Coordinates of C-alpha atoms and ligand atoms in Angstrom, one line a residue:
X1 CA -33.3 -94.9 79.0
X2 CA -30.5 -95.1 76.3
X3 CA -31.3 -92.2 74.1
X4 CA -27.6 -92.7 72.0
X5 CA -29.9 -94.5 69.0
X6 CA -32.5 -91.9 69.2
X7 CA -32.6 -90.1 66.0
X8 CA -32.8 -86.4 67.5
X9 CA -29.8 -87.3 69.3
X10 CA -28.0 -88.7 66.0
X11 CA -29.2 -85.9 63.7
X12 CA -28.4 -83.4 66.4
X13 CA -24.7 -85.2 67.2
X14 CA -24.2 -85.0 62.9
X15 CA -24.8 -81.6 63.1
X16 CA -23.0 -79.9 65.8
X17 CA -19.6 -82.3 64.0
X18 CA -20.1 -80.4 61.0
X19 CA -18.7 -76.9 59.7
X20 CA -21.0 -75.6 57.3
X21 CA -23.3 -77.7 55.4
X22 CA -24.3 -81.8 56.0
X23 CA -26.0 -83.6 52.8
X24 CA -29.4 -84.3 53.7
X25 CA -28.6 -87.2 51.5
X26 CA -25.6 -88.9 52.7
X27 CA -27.1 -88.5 56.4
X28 CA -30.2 -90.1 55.4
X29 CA -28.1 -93.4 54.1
X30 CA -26.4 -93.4 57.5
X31 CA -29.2 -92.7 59.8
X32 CA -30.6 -95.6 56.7
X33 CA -33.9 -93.6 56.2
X34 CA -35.5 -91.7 53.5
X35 CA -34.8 -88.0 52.9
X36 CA -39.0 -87.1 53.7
X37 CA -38.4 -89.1 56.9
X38 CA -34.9 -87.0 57.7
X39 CA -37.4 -83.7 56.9
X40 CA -39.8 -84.7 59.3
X41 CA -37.1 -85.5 62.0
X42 CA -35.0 -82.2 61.2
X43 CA -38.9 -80.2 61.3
X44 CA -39.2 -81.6 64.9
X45 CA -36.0 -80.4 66.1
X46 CA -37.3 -76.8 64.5
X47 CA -40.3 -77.0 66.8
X48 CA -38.1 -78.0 69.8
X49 CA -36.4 -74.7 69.2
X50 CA -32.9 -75.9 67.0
X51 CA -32.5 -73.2 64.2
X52 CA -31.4 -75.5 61.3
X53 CA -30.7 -74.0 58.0
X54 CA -32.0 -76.2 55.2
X55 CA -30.6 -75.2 51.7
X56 CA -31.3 -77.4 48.3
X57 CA -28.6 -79.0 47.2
X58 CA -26.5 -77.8 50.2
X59 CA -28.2 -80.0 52.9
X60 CA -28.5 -78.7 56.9
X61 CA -26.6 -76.6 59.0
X62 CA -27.4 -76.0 62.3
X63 CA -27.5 -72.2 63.2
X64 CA -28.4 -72.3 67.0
X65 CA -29.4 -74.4 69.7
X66 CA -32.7 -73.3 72.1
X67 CA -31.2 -72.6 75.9
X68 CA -33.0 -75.5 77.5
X69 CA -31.8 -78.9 79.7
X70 CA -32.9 -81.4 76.9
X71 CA -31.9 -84.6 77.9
X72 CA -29.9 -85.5 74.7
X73 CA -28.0 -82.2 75.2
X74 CA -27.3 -83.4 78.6
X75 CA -26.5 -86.4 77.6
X76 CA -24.0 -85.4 75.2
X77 CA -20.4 -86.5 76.1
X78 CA -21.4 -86.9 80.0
X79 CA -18.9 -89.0 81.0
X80 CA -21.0 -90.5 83.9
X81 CA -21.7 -94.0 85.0
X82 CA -24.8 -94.1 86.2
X83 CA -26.2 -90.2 86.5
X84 CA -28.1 -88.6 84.7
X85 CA -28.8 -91.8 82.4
X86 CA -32.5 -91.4 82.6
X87 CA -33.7 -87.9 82.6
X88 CA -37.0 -86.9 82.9
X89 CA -37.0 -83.1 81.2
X90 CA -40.1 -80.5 82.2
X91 CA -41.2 -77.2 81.2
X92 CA -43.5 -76.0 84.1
X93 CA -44.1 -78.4 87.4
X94 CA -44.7 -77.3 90.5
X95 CA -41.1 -79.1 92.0
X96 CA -39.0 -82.0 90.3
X97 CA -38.6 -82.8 93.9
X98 CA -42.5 -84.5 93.8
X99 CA -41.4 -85.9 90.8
X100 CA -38.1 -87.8 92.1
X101 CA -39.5 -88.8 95.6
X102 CA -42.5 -90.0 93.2
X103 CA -39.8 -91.9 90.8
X104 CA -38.1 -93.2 94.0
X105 CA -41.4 -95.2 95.2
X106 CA -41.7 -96.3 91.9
X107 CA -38.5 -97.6 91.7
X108 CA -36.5 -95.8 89.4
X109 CA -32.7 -96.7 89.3
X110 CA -30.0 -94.5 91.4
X111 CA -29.1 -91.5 88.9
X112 CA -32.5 -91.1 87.9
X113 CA -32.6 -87.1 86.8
X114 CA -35.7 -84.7 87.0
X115 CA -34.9 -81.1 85.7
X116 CA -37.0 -78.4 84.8
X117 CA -37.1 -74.8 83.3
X118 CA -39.5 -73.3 85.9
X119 CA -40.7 -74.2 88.7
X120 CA -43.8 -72.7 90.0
X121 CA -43.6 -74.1 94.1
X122 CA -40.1 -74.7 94.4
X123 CA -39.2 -75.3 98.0
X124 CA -35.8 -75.1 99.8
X125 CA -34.9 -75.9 103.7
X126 CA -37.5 -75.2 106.7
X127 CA -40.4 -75.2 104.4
X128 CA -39.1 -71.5 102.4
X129 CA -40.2 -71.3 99.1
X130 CA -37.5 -71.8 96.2
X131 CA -38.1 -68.9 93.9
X132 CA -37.3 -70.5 90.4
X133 CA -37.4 -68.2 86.9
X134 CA -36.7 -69.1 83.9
X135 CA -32.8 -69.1 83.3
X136 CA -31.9 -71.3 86.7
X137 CA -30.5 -75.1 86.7
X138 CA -33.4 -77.0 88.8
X139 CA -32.7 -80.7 89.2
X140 CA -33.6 -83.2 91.5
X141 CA -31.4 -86.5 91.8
X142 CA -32.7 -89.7 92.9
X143 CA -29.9 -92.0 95.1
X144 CA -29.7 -94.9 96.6
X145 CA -26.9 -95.0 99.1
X146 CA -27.5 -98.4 101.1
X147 CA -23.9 -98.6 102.2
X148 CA -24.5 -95.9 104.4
X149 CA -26.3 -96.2 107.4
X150 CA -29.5 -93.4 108.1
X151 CA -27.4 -91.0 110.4
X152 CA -24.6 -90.1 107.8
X153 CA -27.3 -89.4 104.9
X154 CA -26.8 -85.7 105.7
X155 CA -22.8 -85.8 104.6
X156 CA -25.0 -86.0 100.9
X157 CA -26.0 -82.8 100.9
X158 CA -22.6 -81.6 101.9
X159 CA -21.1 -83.8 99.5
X160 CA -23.7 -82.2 96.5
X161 CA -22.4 -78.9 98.2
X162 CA -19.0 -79.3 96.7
X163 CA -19.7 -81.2 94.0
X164 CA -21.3 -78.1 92.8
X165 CA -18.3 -76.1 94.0
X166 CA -16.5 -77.9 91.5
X167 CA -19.0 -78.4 89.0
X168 CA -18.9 -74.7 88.7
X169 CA -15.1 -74.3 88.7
X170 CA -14.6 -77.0 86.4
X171 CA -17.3 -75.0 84.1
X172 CA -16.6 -71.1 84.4
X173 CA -13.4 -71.4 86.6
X174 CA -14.7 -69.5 89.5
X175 CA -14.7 -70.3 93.2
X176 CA -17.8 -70.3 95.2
X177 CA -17.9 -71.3 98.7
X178 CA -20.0 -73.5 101.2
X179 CA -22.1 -72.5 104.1
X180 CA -23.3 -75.2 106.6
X181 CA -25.1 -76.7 105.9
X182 CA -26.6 -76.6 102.3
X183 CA -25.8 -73.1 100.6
X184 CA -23.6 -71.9 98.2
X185 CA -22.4 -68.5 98.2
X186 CA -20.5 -66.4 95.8
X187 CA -19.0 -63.0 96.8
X188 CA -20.7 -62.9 99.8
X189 CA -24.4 -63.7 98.3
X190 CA -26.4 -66.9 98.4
X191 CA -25.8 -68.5 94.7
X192 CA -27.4 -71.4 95.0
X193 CA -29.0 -73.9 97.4
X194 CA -30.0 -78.0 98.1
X195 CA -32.2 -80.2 99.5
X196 CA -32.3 -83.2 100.8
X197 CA -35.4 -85.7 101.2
X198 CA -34.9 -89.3 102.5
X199 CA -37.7 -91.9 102.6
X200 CA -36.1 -94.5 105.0
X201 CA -37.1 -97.1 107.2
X202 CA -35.7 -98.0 111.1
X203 CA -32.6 -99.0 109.5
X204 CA -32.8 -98.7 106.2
X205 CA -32.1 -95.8 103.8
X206 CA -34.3 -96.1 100.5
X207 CA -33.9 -93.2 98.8
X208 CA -32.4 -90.1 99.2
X209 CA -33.4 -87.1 96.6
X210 CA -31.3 -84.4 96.6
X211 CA -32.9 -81.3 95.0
X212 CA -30.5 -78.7 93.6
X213 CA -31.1 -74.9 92.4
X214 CA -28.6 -72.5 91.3
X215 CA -29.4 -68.9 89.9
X216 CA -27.9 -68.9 86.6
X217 CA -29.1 -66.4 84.0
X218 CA -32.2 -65.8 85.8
X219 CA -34.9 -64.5 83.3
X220 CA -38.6 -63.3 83.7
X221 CA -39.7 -64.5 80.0
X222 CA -38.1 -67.4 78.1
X223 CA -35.0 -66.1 76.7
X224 CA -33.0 -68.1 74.8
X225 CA -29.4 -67.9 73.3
X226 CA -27.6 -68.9 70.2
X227 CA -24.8 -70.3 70.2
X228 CA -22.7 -67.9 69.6
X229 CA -23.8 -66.4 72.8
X230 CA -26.0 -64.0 70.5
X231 CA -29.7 -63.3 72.1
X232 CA -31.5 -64.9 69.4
X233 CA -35.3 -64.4 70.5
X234 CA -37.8 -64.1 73.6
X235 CA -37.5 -61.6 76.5
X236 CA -34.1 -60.8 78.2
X237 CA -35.0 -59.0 81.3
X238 CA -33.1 -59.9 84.1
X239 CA -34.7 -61.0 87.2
X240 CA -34.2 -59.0 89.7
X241 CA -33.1 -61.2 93.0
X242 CA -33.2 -60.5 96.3
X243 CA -30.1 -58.4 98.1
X244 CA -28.7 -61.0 99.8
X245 CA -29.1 -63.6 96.6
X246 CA -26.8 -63.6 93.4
X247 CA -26.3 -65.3 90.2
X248 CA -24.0 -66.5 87.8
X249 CA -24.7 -63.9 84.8
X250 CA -24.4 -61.0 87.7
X251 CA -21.2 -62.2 89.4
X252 CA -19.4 -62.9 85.5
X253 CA -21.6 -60.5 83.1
X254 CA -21.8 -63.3 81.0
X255 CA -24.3 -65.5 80.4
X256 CA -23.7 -69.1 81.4
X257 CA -24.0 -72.4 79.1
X258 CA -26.8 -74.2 81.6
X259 CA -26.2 -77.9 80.0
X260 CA -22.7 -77.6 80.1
X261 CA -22.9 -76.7 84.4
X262 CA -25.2 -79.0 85.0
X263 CA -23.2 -82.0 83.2
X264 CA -20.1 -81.0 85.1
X265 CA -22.0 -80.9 88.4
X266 CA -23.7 -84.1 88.0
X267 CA -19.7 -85.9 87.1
X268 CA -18.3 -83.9 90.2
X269 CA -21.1 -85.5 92.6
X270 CA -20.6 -89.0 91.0
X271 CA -16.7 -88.9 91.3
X272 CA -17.4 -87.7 95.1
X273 CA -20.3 -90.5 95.9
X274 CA -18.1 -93.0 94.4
X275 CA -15.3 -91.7 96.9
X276 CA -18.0 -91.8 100.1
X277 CA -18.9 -95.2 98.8
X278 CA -15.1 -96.6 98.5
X279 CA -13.5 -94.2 101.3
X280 CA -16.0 -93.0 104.0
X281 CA -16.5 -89.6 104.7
X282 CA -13.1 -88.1 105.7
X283 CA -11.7 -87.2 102.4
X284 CA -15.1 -85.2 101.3
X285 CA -14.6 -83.6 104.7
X286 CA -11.5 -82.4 104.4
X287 CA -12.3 -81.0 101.2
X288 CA -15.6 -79.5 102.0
X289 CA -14.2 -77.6 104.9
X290 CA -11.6 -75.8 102.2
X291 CA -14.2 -73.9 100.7
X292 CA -16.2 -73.5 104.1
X293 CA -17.5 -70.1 103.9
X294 CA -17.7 -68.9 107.7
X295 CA -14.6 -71.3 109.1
X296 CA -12.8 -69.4 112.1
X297 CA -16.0 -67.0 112.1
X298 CA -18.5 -66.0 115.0
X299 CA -21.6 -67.0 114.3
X300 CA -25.2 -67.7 115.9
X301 CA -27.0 -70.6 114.6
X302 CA -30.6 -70.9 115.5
X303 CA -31.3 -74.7 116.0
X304 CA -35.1 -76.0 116.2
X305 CA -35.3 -74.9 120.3
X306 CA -32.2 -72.7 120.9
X307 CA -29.6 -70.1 119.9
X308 CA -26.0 -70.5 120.0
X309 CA -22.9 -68.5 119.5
X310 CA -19.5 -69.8 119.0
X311 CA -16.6 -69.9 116.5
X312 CA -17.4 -72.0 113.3
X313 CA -14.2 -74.8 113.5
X314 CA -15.6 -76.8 110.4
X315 CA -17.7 -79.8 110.6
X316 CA -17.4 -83.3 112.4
X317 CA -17.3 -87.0 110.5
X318 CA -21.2 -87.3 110.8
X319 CA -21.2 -83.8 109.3
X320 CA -22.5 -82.0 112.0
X321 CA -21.4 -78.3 112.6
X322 CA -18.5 -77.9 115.3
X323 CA -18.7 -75.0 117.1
X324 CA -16.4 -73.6 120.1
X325 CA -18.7 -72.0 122.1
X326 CA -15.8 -70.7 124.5
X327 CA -13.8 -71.9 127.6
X328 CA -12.8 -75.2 125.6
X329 CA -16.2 -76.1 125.2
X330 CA -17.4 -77.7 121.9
X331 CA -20.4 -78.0 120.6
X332 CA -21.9 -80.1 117.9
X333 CA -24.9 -79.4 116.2
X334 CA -26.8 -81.9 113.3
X335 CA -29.3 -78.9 112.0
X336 CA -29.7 -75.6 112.4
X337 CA -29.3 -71.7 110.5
X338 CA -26.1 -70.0 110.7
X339 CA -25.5 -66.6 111.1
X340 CA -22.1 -64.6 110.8
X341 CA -21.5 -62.1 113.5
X342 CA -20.4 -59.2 113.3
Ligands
BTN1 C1 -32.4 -74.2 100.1 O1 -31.5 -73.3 99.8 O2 -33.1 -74.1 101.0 C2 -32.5 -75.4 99.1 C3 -33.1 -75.0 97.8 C4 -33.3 -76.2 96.9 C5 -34.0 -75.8 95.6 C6 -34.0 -77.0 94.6 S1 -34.5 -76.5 93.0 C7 -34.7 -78.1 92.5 C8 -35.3 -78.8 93.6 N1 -36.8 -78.7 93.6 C9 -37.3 -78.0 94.6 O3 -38.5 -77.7 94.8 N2 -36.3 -77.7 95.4 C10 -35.0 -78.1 95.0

């Protein structure tokens, strides 16, 4: 859905272009309705949590903007093809994972978005549950990748991987880090996390949803922020997270512009799918193993019916974990936990 002729999106774009005050009368020409109708448009966008100053004679200035993943706010100068062009936005749901596998039977088109605030039964990997407070970025994206044949479908959650490494870097210019196969640590801690659900025939892959969550200014009451960064209403009580799990207000003290992180994530993993489309694997390889968190490390991973231990040597073309398990010996593993030793 094309929201660019949508009049919250046109008011709102109007707005945020303006210093101080915008005529309620020459926008009304432009957007060619009446001032009442402009009122009930601008009183809408007040509900939805936009502080808009409206002054006789003066016309509207918008004050502050709520801290939520609004489509049109995503959609804002995202400079994507084909992500993120139909977003499905939620409050409360259970997981916008049920919701994209749902959208993916249905047909949806590749970049299909679900995001939501909360999440009352987010899941991760292995069945754990995905705790997900207010203050987080929880998405799930729905693609299509039918160049790529069912066994290589796993290189997408390591190519989401570092799309978020970048996505992140590109947004508050710091570095996280990857750990085999689907975290993303800063400073040690687990930061983040994806998951990835395919619904594919013998030979055929027909969708793939990849479901990412990242701990961003995890709050236990709807916060919100103006923005000028000022707390402008609601609770602010950080979450408190478990030891081995960090977020991006605790690593930076700051609190983090969600919309703004989640549009540069969802460029980074379209510039990188386009790359595994056109290219193959080997360049997102290569690249993925720069920022690979336990690379020269000894580690256990636990796999569904055994333990090994080895030195972590990066990961093969398929993706898989390579491991040098000691007297030249190499092992390759397709799914497991890892564990640093030591
Ligand atoms: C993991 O670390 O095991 C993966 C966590 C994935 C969590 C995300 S949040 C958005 C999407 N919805 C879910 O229920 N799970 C994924």
């Amino acid at each position: 859905m094309d929201i660019s002729g949508d009049f919250k999106y046109v008011i709102l774009e109007a707005l945020k272009g303006q210093e101080g005050y915008l005529s309620g009368e020459d926008l009304a020409k432009k957007l060619g309705i009446t001032r009442q109708a402009l009122w009930k448009h601008i009183a809408k966008l007040q509900e939805k949590g936009y502080e808009i100053a409206a002054v006789p004679h003066l016309g509207y200035q918008l004050i502050s903007c709520p801290d939520k993943l609004y489509p049109w706010e995503i959609q804002h100068k995202l400079s994507t093809k084909f992500m993120g062009k139909d977003i499905h936005h939620y409050e409360i749901i259970p997981s916008t994972q049920d919701i994209a596998v749902d959208l993916g039977v249905k047909g949806f088109p590749e970049g299909t978005l679900v995001v939501s605030e909360r999440q009352t039964r987010g899941r991760g990997r292995l069945r754990r549950n995905w705790v997900s407070p207010y203050g987080g970025v929880y998405f799930s994206l729905l693609l299509r990748p039918d160049f790529m044949p069912l066994e290589q479908v796993s290189c997408i959650t390591l190519l989401a991987g570092l799309g978020c490494i970048y996505g992140i870097k590109r947004s508050i210019n710091i570095s996280g880090f990857l750990k085999w196969p689907n975290d993303i640590f800063l400073n040690g801690k687990k930061l983040g996390g994806i998951l990835c659900e395919v619904d594919a025939e013998a030979d055929r892959v027909n969708s793939v949803v990849v479901g990412i969550g990242i701990n961003v200014n995890p709050v236990r009451d709807n916060g919100g922020y103006s923005v000028g960064d000022k707390i402008s209403n609601g609770v602010n009580t950080l979450e408190k997270l478990p030891p081995y799990a960090t977020s991006l207000f605790r690593e930076t003290g700051k609190r983090v512009n969600r919309v703004e992180l989640l549009k540069k994530i969802l460029e980074e993993i379209e510039r990188l799918y386009f790359l595994l489309e056109k290219e193959g694997f080997s360049l997102i390889r290569q690249e993925w193993q720069e920022f690979c968190f336990l690379r020269g490390e000894r580690v256990r991973v636990k796999t569904l019916n055994r333990e090994i231990e080895g030195e972590a040597a990066g990961i093969d073309e398929k993706g898989h974990l390579v491991l040098k398990t000691g007297a030249g010996r190499i092992e390759k593993i397709s799914a497991g936990d890892v564990e640093k030793l030591g």
